[in-house]
Amino acid sequence: MYQIMSPSAFDDALKERLSLFIKKVAPDVTVSSYEEWGGTEITGPTLMVQWEDAHPGGIQNDGRYQHSQMLTAHCIVPRAHPNAQLLAMDMAYEVERLLFHRRLWIDGQTLLIDPEVVGIPDIQLNGDTSFLIGLAGVAARGVQWQQPLSFGPSLIEPSDLLKWSYSVQEVGDA
C-alpha cells in the first residue's frame, strides 16, 4: 500500500503506477513531470503529469481538509513516429480507463491507496493539448481530471460505538 501524505508522495506514486500500465500501450514510453518539458527532448512516446490548480474541498469525515487537485496527463508522441496521433490517443484513452473507478490503484483485489486520502477521480476531458505543450512536431493528447486529496493524519479518533460496530461486523463476517 502506498503511504500518501503529501503532493510529492502522490506524484511519485502516480507516475510509478502510470509507467507500469502505460507501457502496455507504448512500451518505450517515458513518464515525467510537465515542469520538466523544457529540459526534456521528446524523442519517443512521453507522458507528462501536470499539476494545475487546487480548489478547496470539504472537511472529510475524519476531519482532514480536502483539496480538489486538477491534474492533466499529457500523452506526447513525435510526429515522426508511425501513427503519432493515434498512439497519443491510445495512451490518453488508457490513462482515462485507468483512472475510472481507481483501476490505476488496484492490484488484484487490493486497493493500494487509502480511500480517505485519495478520492475517486472525476475525469473532466480527453482532448488535444498540443497547443499547450508548445513543441513543434509532436502530437499531444491530454486527460484532465479533478483528484480529491486529503493529506495528513486523521484528526478524529473513531468513537467507541464505531469501534464496537467494526468488531461486531468482523465477528459476524468470520
Coordinates of C-alpha atoms in Angstrom, one line a residue:
M1 CA 0.0 0.0 0.0
Y2 CA 1.2 3.5 -0.8
Q3 CA 1.6 5.9 2.2
I4 CA 0.5 9.1 0.6
M5 CA 0.8 12.1 2.9
S6 CA 1.8 14.9 0.6
P7 CA 1.5 16.1 -3.1
S8 CA 5.0 14.9 -3.8
A9 CA 4.3 11.4 -2.5
F10 CA 1.1 11.2 -4.6
D11 CA 3.0 12.5 -7.7
D12 CA 5.7 9.8 -7.2
A13 CA 3.1 7.0 -6.8
L14 CA 1.0 8.3 -9.7
K15 CA 4.0 8.4 -12.1
E16 CA 5.1 4.9 -10.9
R17 CA 1.6 3.4 -11.5
L18 CA 1.1 5.2 -14.8
S19 CA 4.5 4.0 -16.0
L20 CA 3.7 0.4 -15.1
F21 CA 0.4 0.3 -17.1
I22 CA 1.0 2.7 -20.0
K23 CA 3.9 0.5 -21.2
K24 CA 1.2 -1.9 -22.4
V25 CA 0.2 0.7 -25.0
A26 CA 3.5 2.3 -25.6
P27 CA 6.4 0.0 -24.5
D28 CA 9.1 2.7 -24.9
V29 CA 7.2 5.5 -23.1
T30 CA 9.0 7.9 -20.7
V31 CA 6.9 9.2 -17.8
S32 CA 7.9 12.6 -16.3
S33 CA 6.6 15.8 -14.9
Y34 CA 5.2 18.6 -17.1
E35 CA 7.5 21.0 -15.4
E36 CA 10.5 19.1 -16.9
W37 CA 9.3 19.5 -20.5
G38 CA 11.5 22.5 -21.3
G39 CA 14.6 20.4 -20.4
T40 CA 13.4 17.2 -21.9
E41 CA 13.8 16.4 -25.6
I42 CA 10.8 14.5 -26.9
T43 CA 12.3 11.6 -28.9
G44 CA 9.7 9.0 -28.3
P45 CA 6.3 8.5 -26.6
T46 CA 6.2 10.6 -23.4
L47 CA 3.6 11.0 -20.7
M48 CA 3.9 14.2 -18.6
V49 CA 1.9 14.8 -15.5
Q50 CA 0.9 18.4 -14.9
W51 CA -0.3 19.7 -11.5
E52 CA -2.7 22.6 -12.2
D53 CA -4.9 24.5 -9.8
A54 CA -6.2 23.1 -6.5
H55 CA -9.6 24.0 -5.3
P56 CA -10.8 23.9 -1.7
G57 CA -12.7 20.9 -0.8
G58 CA -14.9 20.0 2.2
I59 CA -13.9 18.6 5.5
Q60 CA -13.7 14.9 5.4
N61 CA -15.5 12.5 7.8
D62 CA -12.2 12.0 9.7
G63 CA -11.5 15.8 10.0
R64 CA -9.0 16.1 7.2
Y65 CA -9.2 19.1 4.8
Q66 CA -9.6 18.1 1.2
H67 CA -8.1 19.7 -1.9
S68 CA -9.7 19.0 -5.3
Q69 CA -6.5 19.0 -7.4
M70 CA -6.7 19.5 -11.2
L71 CA -4.2 17.2 -12.9
T72 CA -3.5 16.6 -16.6
A73 CA -1.6 13.7 -18.2
H74 CA -0.2 14.9 -21.5
C75 CA 0.4 12.0 -23.9
I76 CA 3.0 13.2 -26.4
V77 CA 4.4 11.5 -29.4
P78 CA 6.8 12.9 -32.0
R79 CA 5.1 13.2 -35.4
A80 CA 7.9 11.2 -37.0
H81 CA 6.7 8.2 -35.0
P82 CA 4.3 5.9 -37.1
N83 CA 0.7 6.8 -36.4
A84 CA 1.7 9.5 -33.9
Q85 CA -1.8 11.0 -33.4
L86 CA -3.4 7.6 -32.9
L87 CA -0.7 6.5 -30.4
A88 CA -1.2 9.7 -28.4
M89 CA -4.9 8.9 -28.4
D90 CA -4.3 5.3 -27.4
M91 CA -2.2 6.5 -24.5
A92 CA -4.8 9.0 -23.4
Y93 CA -7.6 6.6 -23.5
E94 CA -5.6 4.1 -21.5
V95 CA -4.9 6.8 -18.8
E96 CA -8.7 7.6 -18.8
R97 CA -9.6 3.9 -18.4
L98 CA -7.0 3.5 -15.6
L99 CA -8.5 6.5 -13.7
F100 CA -12.0 5.2 -14.0
H101 CA -13.1 3.6 -10.7
R102 CA -9.4 3.8 -9.4
R103 CA -8.2 0.9 -11.6
L104 CA -4.8 2.5 -11.5
W105 CA -4.6 1.8 -7.8
I106 CA -5.9 -1.8 -7.8
D107 CA -3.6 -4.8 -7.7
G108 CA -5.8 -7.9 -7.9
Q109 CA -8.5 -7.3 -5.3
T110 CA -6.3 -4.9 -3.2
L111 CA -6.7 -1.1 -3.2
L112 CA -3.2 0.3 -2.9
I113 CA -4.2 3.7 -1.6
D114 CA -6.1 4.9 1.5
P115 CA -9.5 5.9 0.1
E116 CA -9.8 8.5 2.9
V117 CA -6.7 10.2 1.4
V118 CA -7.1 9.7 -2.4
G119 CA -10.7 10.1 -3.5
I120 CA -12.3 8.9 -6.7
P121 CA -11.0 11.0 -9.7
D122 CA -13.5 13.0 -11.7
I123 CA -12.5 13.0 -15.4
Q124 CA -13.0 16.4 -17.0
L125 CA -11.9 15.9 -20.6
N126 CA -9.7 14.0 -23.0
G127 CA -8.6 16.2 -25.8
D128 CA -5.8 17.8 -28.0
T129 CA -3.2 19.6 -25.8
S130 CA -0.6 20.1 -28.5
F131 CA -1.1 23.9 -28.3
L132 CA -0.4 23.8 -24.6
I133 CA 2.9 21.9 -25.0
G134 CA 4.2 24.4 -27.4
L135 CA 6.5 22.0 -29.2
A136 CA 6.7 21.7 -32.9
G137 CA 6.5 18.2 -34.5
V138 CA 4.5 16.4 -31.8
A139 CA 1.0 15.1 -31.4
A140 CA -0.3 15.6 -27.9
R141 CA -3.5 14.4 -26.2
G142 CA -4.3 15.2 -22.6
V143 CA -6.6 13.7 -20.0
Q144 CA -7.6 16.2 -17.3
W145 CA -9.2 15.2 -14.1
Q146 CA -10.1 16.5 -10.6
Q147 CA -8.4 14.4 -7.9
P148 CA -9.7 14.7 -4.4
L149 CA -6.7 14.6 -2.0
S150 CA -6.9 14.8 1.8
F151 CA -3.4 14.7 3.2
G152 CA -2.2 14.2 6.7
P153 CA -3.3 12.0 9.5
S154 CA -6.9 11.7 10.6
L155 CA -7.9 14.4 13.1
I156 CA -10.7 12.4 14.7
E157 CA -10.4 9.2 16.7
P158 CA -13.2 6.7 16.0
S159 CA -15.8 6.7 18.7
D160 CA -16.2 3.7 21.0
L161 CA -19.6 2.9 19.3
L162 CA -17.9 2.9 15.9
K163 CA -15.1 0.7 17.2
W164 CA -17.7 -1.7 18.6
S165 CA -19.7 -1.8 15.4
Y166 CA -16.5 -2.8 13.5
S167 CA -15.7 -5.5 16.0
V168 CA -19.3 -6.9 15.8
Q169 CA -19.2 -6.8 12.0
E170 CA -15.8 -8.6 11.9
V171 CA -17.1 -11.3 14.2
G172 CA -20.3 -11.6 12.2
D173 CA -18.2 -12.0 8.9
A174 CA -16.0 -14.7 10.4

